[in-house]
JSON list of C-alpha atoms in Angstrom, two decimals:
[
{"chain": "A", "resi": 240, "resn": "MET", "atom": "CA", "xyz": [-8.08, 16.57, 4.88]},
{"chain": "A", "resi": 241, "resn": "MET", "atom": "CA", "xyz": [-11.57, 15.69, 3.35]},
{"chain": "A", "resi": 242, "resn": "PRO", "atom": "CA", "xyz": [-11.88, 17.56, -0.25]},
{"chain": "A", "resi": 243, "resn": "SER", "atom": "CA", "xyz": [-14.33, 20.53, -0.51]},
{"chain": "A", "resi": 244, "resn": "HIS", "atom": "CA", "xyz": [-17.45, 20.10, -2.56]},
{"chain": "A", "resi": 245, "resn": "THR", "atom": "CA", "xyz": [-15.90, 21.85, -5.70]},
{"chain": "A", "resi": 246, "resn": "VAL", "atom": "CA", "xyz": [-12.68, 19.27, -5.76]},
{"chain": "A", "resi": 247, "resn": "ARG", "atom": "CA", "xyz": [-12.73, 16.43, -8.47]},
{"chain": "A", "resi": 248, "resn": "ILE", "atom": "CA", "xyz": [-12.23, 13.06, -6.97]},
{"chain": "A", "resi": 249, "resn": "LEU", "atom": "CA", "xyz": [-11.26, 10.40, -9.05]},
{"chain": "A", "resi": 250, "resn": "VAL", "atom": "CA", "xyz": [-11.08, 6.44, -8.34]},
{"chain": "A", "resi": 251, "resn": "ALA", "atom": "CA", "xyz": [-8.50, 4.21, -10.25]},
{"chain": "A", "resi": 252, "resn": "THR", "atom": "CA", "xyz": [-10.59, 1.25, -10.80]},
{"chain": "A", "resi": 253, "resn": "GLN", "atom": "CA", "xyz": [-7.72, -1.13, -11.39]},
{"chain": "A", "resi": 254, "resn": "PRO", "atom": "CA", "xyz": [-6.15, -2.15, -8.20]},
{"chain": "A", "resi": 255, "resn": "VAL", "atom": "CA", "xyz": [-2.49, -0.92, -7.88]},
{"chain": "A", "resi": 256, "resn": "ASP", "atom": "CA", "xyz": [0.89, -1.99, -6.12]},
{"chain": "A", "resi": 257, "resn": "PHE", "atom": "CA", "xyz": [0.41, -0.67, -2.80]},
{"chain": "A", "resi": 258, "resn": "ARG", "atom": "CA", "xyz": [4.26, -0.38, -2.32]},
{"chain": "A", "resi": 259, "resn": "LYS", "atom": "CA", "xyz": [4.14, 2.51, -4.64]},
{"chain": "A", "resi": 260, "resn": "GLY", "atom": "CA", "xyz": [4.75, 6.07, -2.58]},
{"chain": "A", "resi": 261, "resn": "HIS", "atom": "CA", "xyz": [4.03, 9.77, -3.70]},
{"chain": "A", "resi": 262, "resn": "ASP", "atom": "CA", "xyz": [5.96, 9.47, -7.05]},
{"chain": "A", "resi": 263, "resn": "GLY", "atom": "CA", "xyz": [5.06, 5.90, -8.15]},
{"chain": "A", "resi": 264, "resn": "LEU", "atom": "CA", "xyz": [1.35, 6.86, -7.74]},
{"chain": "A", "resi": 265, "resn": "ALA", "atom": "CA", "xyz": [1.71, 10.39, -9.38]},
{"chain": "A", "resi": 266, "resn": "ALA", "atom": "CA", "xyz": [3.24, 8.54, -12.21]},
{"chain": "A", "resi": 267, "resn": "GLN", "atom": "CA", "xyz": [0.41, 6.17, -12.33]},
{"chain": "A", "resi": 268, "resn": "VAL", "atom": "CA", "xyz": [-1.96, 9.19, -12.34]},
{"chain": "A", "resi": 269, "resn": "ALA", "atom": "CA", "xyz": [-0.05, 10.41, -15.56]},
{"chain": "A", "resi": 270, "resn": "SER", "atom": "CA", "xyz": [0.80, 7.52, -17.63]},
{"chain": "A", "resi": 271, "resn": "VAL", "atom": "CA", "xyz": [-2.63, 5.15, -16.77]},
{"chain": "A", "resi": 272, "resn": "LEU", "atom": "CA", "xyz": [-5.39, 7.84, -15.88]},
{"chain": "A", "resi": 273, "resn": "LYS", "atom": "CA", "xyz": [-4.17, 10.32, -18.38]},
{"chain": "A", "resi": 274, "resn": "GLU", "atom": "CA", "xyz": [-4.47, 12.82, -15.82]},
{"chain": "A", "resi": 275, "resn": "ASP", "atom": "CA", "xyz": [-2.42, 15.48, -14.26]},
{"chain": "A", "resi": 276, "resn": "PRO", "atom": "CA", "xyz": [-1.24, 14.71, -10.41]},
{"chain": "A", "resi": 277, "resn": "PHE", "atom": "CA", "xyz": [-0.72, 18.41, -9.37]},
{"chain": "A", "resi": 278, "resn": "THR", "atom": "CA", "xyz": [-3.89, 19.96, -10.26]},
{"chain": "A", "resi": 279, "resn": "GLY", "atom": "CA", "xyz": [-5.50, 19.73, -6.93]},
{"chain": "A", "resi": 280, "resn": "THR", "atom": "CA", "xyz": [-7.73, 16.48, -8.14]},
{"chain": "A", "resi": 281, "resn": "VAL", "atom": "CA", "xyz": [-7.95, 13.94, -5.29]},
{"chain": "A", "resi": 282, "resn": "PHE", "atom": "CA", "xyz": [-7.19, 10.25, -6.76]},
{"chain": "A", "resi": 283, "resn": "LEU", "atom": "CA", "xyz": [-7.97, 7.04, -4.81]},
{"chain": "A", "resi": 284, "resn": "PHE", "atom": "CA", "xyz": [-6.33, 3.78, -5.27]},
{"chain": "A", "resi": 285, "resn": "ARG", "atom": "CA", "xyz": [-7.49, 0.33, -4.37]},
{"chain": "A", "resi": 286, "resn": "ALA", "atom": "CA", "xyz": [-5.04, -2.89, -3.44]},
{"chain": "A", "resi": 287, "resn": "LYS", "atom": "CA", "xyz": [-5.85, -6.06, -4.76]},
{"chain": "A", "resi": 288, "resn": "ARG", "atom": "CA", "xyz": [-7.06, -6.65, -0.97]},
{"chain": "A", "resi": 289, "resn": "ALA", "atom": "CA", "xyz": [-10.52, -4.73, -0.74]},
{"chain": "A", "resi": 290, "resn": "ASP", "atom": "CA", "xyz": [-9.61, -3.33, 2.88]},
{"chain": "A", "resi": 291, "resn": "ARG", "atom": "CA", "xyz": [-6.94, -0.84, 1.68]},
{"chain": "A", "resi": 292, "resn": "LEU", "atom": "CA", "xyz": [-6.88, 2.29, 0.05]},
{"chain": "A", "resi": 293, "resn": "LYS", "atom": "CA", "xyz": [-4.53, 5.48, -0.66]},
{"chain": "A", "resi": 294, "resn": "ILE", "atom": "CA", "xyz": [-5.21, 8.80, -1.48]},
{"chain": "A", "resi": 295, "resn": "LEU", "atom": "CA", "xyz": [-2.97, 11.17, -3.33]},
{"chain": "A", "resi": 296, "resn": "PHE", "atom": "CA", "xyz": [-3.46, 14.96, -4.28]},
{"chain": "A", "resi": 297, "resn": "TRP", "atom": "CA", "xyz": [-1.37, 17.86, -4.66]},
{"chain": "A", "resi": 298, "resn": "ASP", "atom": "CA", "xyz": [-2.01, 20.58, -2.03]},
{"chain": "A", "resi": 299, "resn": "GLY", "atom": "CA", "xyz": [-0.18, 23.45, -3.62]},
{"chain": "A", "resi": 300, "resn": "THR", "atom": "CA", "xyz": [2.98, 22.88, -1.79]},
{"chain": "A", "resi": 301, "resn": "GLY", "atom": "CA", "xyz": [3.80, 19.13, -2.19]},
{"chain": "A", "resi": 302, "resn": "LEU", "atom": "CA", "xyz": [1.82, 15.60, -2.89]},
{"chain": "A", "resi": 303, "resn": "VAL", "atom": "CA", "xyz": [-0.21, 14.60, 0.25]},
{"chain": "A", "resi": 304, "resn": "MET", "atom": "CA", "xyz": [-0.68, 10.82, 0.31]},
{"chain": "A", "resi": 305, "resn": "ALA", "atom": "CA", "xyz": [-2.70, 9.05, 2.83]},
{"chain": "A", "resi": 306, "resn": "TYR", "atom": "CA", "xyz": [-3.43, 5.24, 3.77]},
{"chain": "A", "resi": 307, "resn": "LYS", "atom": "CA", "xyz": [-6.25, 3.55, 5.41]},
{"chain": "A", "resi": 308, "resn": "ARG", "atom": "CA", "xyz": [-7.01, -0.40, 6.26]},
{"chain": "A", "resi": 309, "resn": "LEU", "atom": "CA", "xyz": [-10.30, -1.40, 7.29]},
{"chain": "A", "resi": 310, "resn": "GLU", "atom": "CA", "xyz": [-9.60, -3.81, 10.42]},
{"chain": "A", "resi": 311, "resn": "GLU", "atom": "CA", "xyz": [-13.17, -5.47, 10.31]},
{"chain": "A", "resi": 312, "resn": "SER", "atom": "CA", "xyz": [-14.35, -5.33, 6.74]},
{"chain": "A", "resi": 313, "resn": "SER", "atom": "CA", "xyz": [-13.69, -4.03, 3.40]},
{"chain": "A", "resi": 314, "resn": "PHE", "atom": "CA", "xyz": [-14.12, -1.30, 1.06]},
{"chain": "A", "resi": 315, "resn": "THR", "atom": "CA", "xyz": [-16.78, -1.29, -1.49]},
{"chain": "A", "resi": 316, "resn": "TRP", "atom": "CA", "xyz": [-15.17, -0.49, -4.95]},
{"chain": "A", "resi": 317, "resn": "PRO", "atom": "CA", "xyz": [-16.51, -0.04, -8.22]},
{"chain": "A", "resi": 318, "resn": "ALA", "atom": "CA", "xyz": [-16.28, -3.10, -10.59]},
{"chain": "A", "resi": 319, "resn": "VAL", "atom": "CA", "xyz": [-12.40, -3.85, -11.87]},
{"chain": "A", "resi": 320, "resn": "ARG", "atom": "CA", "xyz": [-12.11, -2.21, -15.22]},
{"chain": "A", "resi": 321, "resn": "ASP", "atom": "CA", "xyz": [-9.73, -0.06, -17.10]},
{"chain": "A", "resi": 322, "resn": "GLY", "atom": "CA", "xyz": [-10.05, 3.73, -16.47]},
{"chain": "A", "resi": 323, "resn": "VAL", "atom": "CA", "xyz": [-11.10, 6.23, -13.84]},
{"chain": "A", "resi": 324, "resn": "MET", "atom": "CA", "xyz": [-14.42, 6.57, -12.01]},
{"chain": "A", "resi": 325, "resn": "THR", "atom": "CA", "xyz": [-15.63, 10.13, -10.33]},
{"chain": "A", "resi": 326, "resn": "LEU", "atom": "CA", "xyz": [-17.18, 10.33, -6.90]},
{"chain": "A", "resi": 327, "resn": "ASN", "atom": "CA", "xyz": [-18.94, 13.15, -5.34]},
{"chain": "A", "resi": 328, "resn": "ARG", "atom": "CA", "xyz": [-17.94, 14.38, -1.68]},
{"chain": "A", "resi": 329, "resn": "ALA", "atom": "CA", "xyz": [-20.80, 12.65, -0.19]},
{"chain": "A", "resi": 330, "resn": "GLN", "atom": "CA", "xyz": [-19.80, 9.47, -2.02]},
{"chain": "A", "resi": 331, "resn": "PHE", "atom": "CA", "xyz": [-16.22, 9.80, -1.01]},
{"chain": "A", "resi": 332, "resn": "GLU", "atom": "CA", "xyz": [-16.93, 10.21, 2.49]},
{"chain": "A", "resi": 333, "resn": "ALA", "atom": "CA", "xyz": [-19.05, 7.33, 2.78]},
{"chain": "A", "resi": 334, "resn": "LEU", "atom": "CA", "xyz": [-16.28, 4.98, 1.07]},
{"chain": "A", "resi": 335, "resn": "PHE", "atom": "CA", "xyz": [-13.57, 6.48, 3.25]},
{"chain": "A", "resi": 336, "resn": "ALA", "atom": "CA", "xyz": [-15.98, 5.46, 6.34]},
{"chain": "A", "resi": 337, "resn": "GLY", "atom": "CA", "xyz": [-16.11, 1.89, 5.10]},
{"chain": "A", "resi": 338, "resn": "LEU", "atom": "CA", "xyz": [-19.96, 2.33, 3.78]},
{"chain": "A", "resi": 339, "resn": "ASP", "atom": "CA", "xyz": [-21.56, 1.33, 0.61]},
{"chain": "A", "resi": 340, "resn": "TRP", "atom": "CA", "xyz": [-21.14, 4.76, -1.35]},
{"chain": "A", "resi": 341, "resn": "ARG", "atom": "CA", "xyz": [-23.28, 3.31, -4.25]},
{"chain": "A", "resi": 342, "resn": "LYS", "atom": "CA", "xyz": [-26.47, 4.06, -1.92]},
{"chain": "A", "resi": 343, "resn": "VAL", "atom": "CA", "xyz": [-25.51, 7.86, -1.31]},
{"chain": "A", "resi": 344, "resn": "LYS", "atom": "CA", "xyz": [-26.85, 10.61, -3.30]},
{"chain": "A", "resi": 345, "resn": "ALA", "atom": "CA", "xyz": [-25.41, 14.19, -2.73]},
{"chain": "A", "resi": 346, "resn": "LEU", "atom": "CA", "xyz": [-28.30, 16.74, -2.31]},
{"chain": "A", "resi": 347, "resn": "GLU", "atom": "CA", "xyz": [-28.31, 19.34, -5.31]},
{"chain": "A", "resi": 348, "resn": "ILE", "atom": "CA", "xyz": [-26.40, 22.45, -4.07]},
{"chain": "A", "resi": 349, "resn": "ARG", "atom": "CA", "xyz": [-28.28, 25.58, -5.12]},
{"chain": "A", "resi": 350, "resn": "ARG", "atom": "CA", "xyz": [-27.99, 28.94, -4.16]},
{"chain": "A", "resi": 351, "resn": "PRO", "atom": "CA", "xyz": [-30.76, 30.30, -1.69]},
{"chain": "A", "resi": 352, "resn": "ALA", "atom": "CA", "xyz": [-33.67, 32.42, -3.27]},
{"chain": "A", "resi": 353, "resn": "ALA", "atom": "CA", "xyz": [-33.56, 36.22, -2.32]},
{"chain": "A", "resi": 354, "resn": "ALA", "atom": "CA", "xyz": [-36.06, 37.06, 0.46]},
{"chain": "A", "resi": 355, "resn": "GLU", "atom": "CA", "xyz": [-38.27, 39.72, -0.35]}
]
Protein backbone atom coordinates (compact mmCIF):
# COMPACT_ATOMS: atom_id res chain seq x y z
CA MET A 1 0.00 0.00 0.00
CA MET A 2 2.98 2.34 0.22
CA PRO A 3 3.00 4.91 -2.58
CA SER A 4 5.61 4.78 -5.34
CA HIS A 5 8.38 7.36 -5.55
CA THR A 6 6.51 9.25 -8.27
CA VAL A 7 3.14 9.67 -6.56
CA ARG A 8 2.23 12.98 -4.91
CA ILE A 9 1.66 12.82 -1.16
CA LEU A 10 -0.26 15.73 0.36
CA VAL A 11 -1.00 16.39 4.03
CA ALA A 12 -4.09 18.39 5.00
CA THR A 13 -2.70 20.58 7.75
CA GLN A 14 -6.07 21.29 9.41
CA PRO A 15 -7.54 18.48 11.56
CA VAL A 16 -10.68 16.88 10.09
CA ASP A 17 -13.71 15.21 11.63
CA PHE A 18 -12.68 11.55 11.75
CA ARG A 19 -16.29 10.41 11.42
CA LYS A 20 -15.92 11.25 7.70
CA GLY A 21 -15.65 8.29 5.38
CA HIS A 22 -14.51 7.94 1.77
CA ASP A 23 -17.02 10.39 0.30
CA GLY A 24 -16.66 12.97 3.07
CA LEU A 25 -12.88 13.02 2.77
CA ALA A 26 -13.07 13.18 -1.05
CA ALA A 27 -15.38 16.18 -0.69
CA GLN A 28 -12.87 17.74 1.72
CA VAL A 29 -10.10 17.22 -0.85
CA ALA A 30 -12.15 18.92 -3.57
CA SER A 31 -13.67 21.80 -1.59
CA VAL A 32 -11.02 22.67 1.01
CA LEU A 33 -7.74 21.50 -0.54
CA LYS A 34 -8.82 22.41 -4.10
CA GLU A 35 -7.41 19.11 -5.42
CA ASP A 36 -8.92 16.29 -7.47
CA PRO A 37 -9.32 13.20 -5.25
CA PHE A 38 -9.38 10.90 -8.31
CA THR A 39 -5.84 11.48 -9.63
CA GLY A 40 -3.95 8.89 -7.58
CA THR A 41 -2.53 11.51 -5.22
CA VAL A 42 -2.24 10.21 -1.65
CA PHE A 43 -4.00 12.48 0.86
CA LEU A 44 -3.19 12.33 4.58
CA PHE A 45 -5.60 13.65 7.17
CA ARG A 46 -5.07 14.23 10.86
CA ALA A 47 -7.54 14.11 13.71
CA LYS A 48 -7.65 16.62 16.57
CA ARG A 49 -5.94 13.91 18.57
CA ALA A 50 -2.40 13.66 17.20
CA ASP A 51 -2.32 9.86 17.48
CA ARG A 52 -4.62 9.22 14.48
CA LEU A 53 -4.36 9.55 10.72
CA LYS A 54 -6.42 8.63 7.67
CA ILE A 55 -5.10 8.07 4.17
CA LEU A 56 -7.26 8.48 1.07
CA PHE A 57 -6.31 7.73 -2.53
CA TRP A 58 -7.84 6.61 -5.81
CA ASP A 59 -6.32 3.35 -7.10
CA GLY A 60 -8.01 3.46 -10.51
CA THR A 61 -10.99 1.34 -9.51
CA GLY A 62 -12.17 2.99 -6.29
CA LEU A 63 -11.33 5.18 -3.34
CA VAL A 64 -9.09 3.50 -0.77
CA MET A 65 -9.11 4.70 2.82
CA ALA A 66 -6.81 3.52 5.58
CA TYR A 67 -6.86 4.48 9.26
CA LYS A 68 -4.03 4.25 11.76
CA ARG A 69 -3.96 4.93 15.48
CA LEU A 70 -0.69 4.87 17.41
CA GLU A 71 -1.03 3.12 20.75
CA GLU A 72 1.77 4.65 22.82
CA SER A 73 2.78 7.88 21.11
CA SER A 74 1.56 10.48 18.65
CA PHE A 75 2.36 11.46 15.09
CA THR A 76 4.58 14.45 14.42
CA TRP A 77 2.34 16.74 12.40
CA PRO A 78 3.12 19.99 10.62
CA ALA A 79 1.84 23.17 12.23
CA VAL A 80 -1.94 23.59 12.06
CA ARG A 81 -2.68 26.13 9.35
CA ASP A 82 -4.87 26.38 6.29
CA GLY A 83 -3.84 24.48 3.23
CA VAL A 84 -1.84 21.47 2.29
CA MET A 85 1.77 20.36 2.53
CA THR A 86 3.75 17.95 0.34
CA LEU A 87 5.78 15.03 1.71
CA ASN A 88 8.21 12.85 -0.20
CA ARG A 89 7.98 9.07 0.12
CA ALA A 90 10.71 8.81 2.77
CA GLN A 91 8.99 11.46 4.90
CA PHE A 92 5.63 9.68 4.44
CA GLU A 93 7.10 6.37 5.56
CA ALA A 94 8.64 8.01 8.64
CA LEU A 95 5.37 9.75 9.54
CA PHE A 96 3.38 6.54 9.04
CA ALA A 97 5.82 4.68 11.34
CA GLY A 98 5.35 7.33 14.03
CA LEU A 99 8.81 8.83 13.52
CA ASP A 100 9.71 12.50 13.16
CA TRP A 101 9.42 12.96 9.38
CA ARG A 102 11.08 16.42 9.62
CA LYS A 103 14.45 14.73 10.15
CA VAL A 104 14.18 12.60 7.00
CA LYS A 105 15.74 13.72 3.75
CA ALA A 106 15.33 11.51 0.71
CA LEU A 107 18.35 10.81 -1.45
CA GLU A 108 18.25 12.42 -4.85
CA ILE A 109 17.36 9.75 -7.39
CA ARG A 110 19.67 9.84 -10.40
CA ARG A 111 20.04 7.61 -13.39
CA PRO A 112 23.25 5.61 -13.24
CA ALA A 113 26.01 6.79 -15.54
CA ALA A 114 26.64 4.52 -18.50
CA ALA A 115 29.56 2.18 -17.90
CA GLU A 116 32.33 2.57 -20.42
